[in-house]
PDB file of C-alpha atoms in Angstrom:
ATOM      1  CA  MET A 702      -8.513 -30.400  -5.304  1.00  0.00           C
ATOM      2  CA  GLU A 703     -10.730 -28.388  -2.832  1.00  0.00           C
ATOM      3  CA  ASP A 704     -10.582 -31.266  -0.353  1.00  0.00           C
ATOM      4  CA  PHE A 705      -6.798 -31.239  -0.450  1.00  0.00           C
ATOM      5  CA  ASP A 706      -6.668 -27.511   0.083  1.00  0.00           C
ATOM      6  CA  GLU A 707      -8.917 -27.774   3.133  1.00  0.00           C
ATOM      7  CA  ALA A 708      -6.675 -30.638   4.540  1.00  0.00           C
ATOM      8  CA  VAL A 709      -3.416 -28.458   3.969  1.00  0.00           C
ATOM      9  CA  GLN A 710      -5.071 -25.472   5.671  1.00  0.00           C
ATOM     10  CA  TYR A 711      -6.227 -27.775   8.607  1.00  0.00           C
ATOM     11  CA  ASP A 712      -2.596 -29.054   9.071  1.00  0.00           C
ATOM     12  CA  ALA A 713      -1.100 -25.647   8.918  1.00  0.00           C
ATOM     13  CA  ARG A 714      -3.765 -24.518  11.584  1.00  0.00           C
ATOM     14  CA  VAL A 715      -2.711 -27.438  13.781  1.00  0.00           C
ATOM     15  CA  VAL A 716       0.933 -26.511  13.535  1.00  0.00           C
ATOM     16  CA  ILE A 717       0.184 -22.876  14.377  1.00  0.00           C
ATOM     17  CA  ASP A 718      -1.976 -23.518  17.269  1.00  0.00           C
ATOM     18  CA  HIS A 719      -0.461 -26.688  18.872  1.00  0.00           C
ATOM     19  CA  VAL A 720       3.310 -26.050  18.187  1.00  0.00           C
ATOM     20  CA  LEU A 721       4.381 -22.400  17.682  1.00  0.00           C
ATOM     21  CA  LYS A 722       2.133 -21.291  20.531  1.00  0.00           C
ATOM     22  CA  ARG A 723       3.320 -24.007  22.987  1.00  0.00           C
ATOM     23  CA  GLU A 724       5.974 -22.837  25.586  1.00  0.00           C
ATOM     24  CA  ILE A 725       8.184 -25.624  24.868  1.00  0.00           C
ATOM     25  CA  PHE A 726       8.837 -24.187  21.650  1.00  0.00           C
ATOM     26  CA  HIS A 727       9.151 -20.649  22.956  1.00  0.00           C
ATOM     27  CA  ASN A 728      12.776 -20.291  21.440  1.00  0.00           C
ATOM     28  CA  ALA A 729      12.173 -22.209  18.269  1.00  0.00           C
ATOM     29  CA  LYS A 730      12.970 -21.145  14.820  1.00  0.00           C
ATOM     30  CA  ALA A 731      10.179 -21.277  12.261  1.00  0.00           C
ATOM     31  CA  VAL A 732      10.744 -22.177   8.621  1.00  0.00           C
ATOM     32  CA  TRP A 733       8.244 -21.155   6.086  1.00  0.00           C
ATOM     33  CA  LEU A 734       8.712 -22.994   3.015  1.00  0.00           C
ATOM     34  CA  THR A 735       6.474 -21.967   0.465  1.00  0.00           C
ATOM     35  CA  PRO A 736       4.030 -20.728   2.982  1.00  0.00           C
ATOM     36  CA  LEU A 737       0.299 -20.860   2.219  1.00  0.00           C
ATOM     37  CA  LEU A 738       0.091 -16.931   2.354  1.00  0.00           C
ATOM     38  CA  ASN A 739      -3.491 -17.011   1.158  1.00  0.00           C
ATOM     39  CA  THR A 740      -4.364 -18.884   4.041  1.00  0.00           C
ATOM     40  CA  ASP A 741      -5.348 -16.095   6.527  1.00  0.00           C
ATOM     41  CA  ALA A 742      -4.074 -18.266   9.660  1.00  0.00           C
ATOM     42  CA  VAL A 743      -0.723 -19.004   7.983  1.00  0.00           C
ATOM     43  CA  TYR A 744      -0.386 -15.337   6.847  1.00  0.00           C
ATOM     44  CA  GLU A 745      -1.287 -13.790  10.257  1.00  0.00           C
ATOM     45  CA  ALA A 746       1.214 -16.353  12.054  1.00  0.00           C
ATOM     46  CA  THR A 747       4.162 -15.201   9.892  1.00  0.00           C
ATOM     47  CA  VAL A 748       3.374 -11.692   9.884  1.00  0.00           C
ATOM     48  CA  ASN A 749       3.061 -11.555  13.668  1.00  0.00           C
ATOM     49  CA  SER A 750       5.713 -14.189  14.332  1.00  0.00           C
ATOM     50  CA  HIS A 751       7.943 -13.584  17.285  1.00  0.00           C
ATOM     51  CA  HIS A 752      10.066 -16.574  16.334  1.00  0.00           C
ATOM     52  CA  PRO A 753      13.165 -15.970  14.313  1.00  0.00           C
ATOM     53  CA  GLY A 754      12.376 -17.497  10.942  1.00  0.00           C
ATOM     54  CA  LEU A 755      13.001 -18.085   7.233  1.00  0.00           C
ATOM     55  CA  CYS A 756      10.475 -17.653   4.505  1.00  0.00           C
ATOM     56  CA  ILE A 757      11.208 -19.017   0.996  1.00  0.00           C
ATOM     57  CA  ILE A 758       8.769 -18.512  -1.755  1.00  0.00           C
ATOM     58  CA  GLY A 759       8.379 -17.837  -5.585  1.00  0.00           C
ATOM     59  CA  ASP A 760       6.581 -15.289  -7.444  1.00  0.00           C
ATOM     60  CA  SER A 761       4.979 -18.045  -9.539  1.00  0.00           C
ATOM     61  CA  ASP A 762       3.583 -19.844  -6.532  1.00  0.00           C
ATOM     62  CA  ARG A 763      -0.220 -19.896  -6.299  1.00  0.00           C
ATOM     63  CA  GLN A 764      -0.007 -19.113  -2.721  1.00  0.00           C
ATOM     64  CA  TYR A 765       2.024 -16.019  -3.437  1.00  0.00           C
ATOM     65  CA  THR A 766       0.417 -12.512  -2.958  1.00  0.00           C
ATOM     66  CA  GLU A 767       2.641  -9.579  -3.513  1.00  0.00           C
ATOM     67  CA  GLU A 768       0.803  -7.489  -0.691  1.00  0.00           C
ATOM     68  CA  ARG A 769       0.817 -10.101   1.933  1.00  0.00           C
ATOM     69  CA  TYR A 770       4.553 -10.909   1.000  1.00  0.00           C
ATOM     70  CA  ARG A 771       5.497  -7.190   1.618  1.00  0.00           C
ATOM     71  CA  GLN A 772       3.800  -7.249   4.915  1.00  0.00           C
ATOM     72  CA  ILE A 773       6.171 -10.241   5.903  1.00  0.00           C
ATOM     73  CA  LEU A 774       9.098  -8.239   4.950  1.00  0.00           C
ATOM     74  CA  ARG A 775       8.127  -5.755   7.596  1.00  0.00           C
ATOM     75  CA  ASN A 776       8.730  -8.597  10.376  1.00  0.00           C
ATOM     76  CA  GLN A 777      12.338  -8.254  11.410  1.00  0.00           C
ATOM     77  CA  ASN A 778      12.306 -11.689  13.048  1.00  0.00           C
ATOM     78  CA  ILE A 779      11.725 -13.266   9.472  1.00  0.00           C
ATOM     79  CA  GLU A 780      14.529 -13.531   6.789  1.00  0.00           C
ATOM     80  CA  SER A 781      12.641 -13.778   3.554  1.00  0.00           C
ATOM     81  CA  HIS A 782      13.571 -14.724   0.169  1.00  0.00           C
ATOM     82  CA  LEU A 783      11.455 -14.238  -2.933  1.00  0.00           C
ATOM     83  CA  TYR A 784      12.647 -16.098  -6.169  1.00  0.00           C
ATOM     84  CA  PRO A 785      11.433 -15.250  -9.604  1.00  0.00           C
ATOM     85  CA  ASN A 786       9.379 -17.760 -11.774  1.00  0.00           C
ATOM     86  CA  VAL A 787       9.559 -20.206  -9.005  1.00  0.00           C
ATOM     87  CA  ASN A 788       6.425 -22.091  -8.164  1.00  0.00           C
ATOM     88  CA  HIS A 789       5.080 -23.960  -5.018  1.00  0.00           C
ATOM     89  CA  GLY A 790       7.404 -26.841  -5.930  1.00  0.00           C
ATOM     90  CA  LEU A 791      10.241 -24.528  -5.608  1.00  0.00           C
ATOM     91  CA  ASP A 792      11.088 -25.155  -9.386  1.00  0.00           C
ATOM     92  CA  ASP A 793      11.146 -22.906 -12.477  1.00  0.00           C
ATOM     93  CA  ALA A 794       9.214 -24.804 -14.766  1.00  0.00           C
ATOM     94  CA  ASN A 795      11.104 -23.249 -17.614  1.00  0.00           C
ATOM     95  CA  ASP A 796      14.575 -23.365 -16.456  1.00  0.00           C
ATOM     96  CA  VAL A 797      15.972 -26.866 -14.842  1.00  0.00           C
ATOM     97  CA  LEU A 798      19.449 -24.949 -13.919  1.00  0.00           C
ATOM     98  CA  ALA A 799      17.333 -22.229 -12.203  1.00  0.00           C
ATOM     99  CA  SER A 800      15.547 -24.808 -10.169  1.00  0.00           C
ATOM    100  CA  ILE A 801      18.841 -26.383  -9.128  1.00  0.00           C
ATOM    101  CA  VAL A 802      20.129 -22.930  -7.894  1.00  0.00           C
ATOM    102  CA  VAL A 803      17.032 -22.143  -5.919  1.00  0.00           C
ATOM    103  CA  LEU A 804      17.546 -25.261  -3.915  1.00  0.00           C
ATOM    104  CA  LYS A 805      21.240 -24.900  -3.598  1.00  0.00           C
ATOM    105  CA  VAL A 806      20.728 -21.094  -2.392  1.00  0.00           C
ATOM    106  CA  SER A 807      17.634 -21.908  -0.269  1.00  0.00           C
TER     107      SER A 807
END
């Protein structure tokens, strides 16, 4: 699992460094779907983003951190949605209908 986490963090770093910072994507919109808020590079990129964007995460996501999410809320460029009982897969393990609603609303 640790190798997988490292690979995902590497992929996130590549997107941040080689896509969001490129001049060609200056006007691009960013979608942070269950962002890796525990990864400093992703957190910093989201908090400091000048791109208009959308952040969707659940409070049961292992990547969710309340303090870091509150800081993202302060970025006026990012529209944020926090879903209760929703995990990294954007589903509620205890309520199938709630999972469908999250996907429908998102």
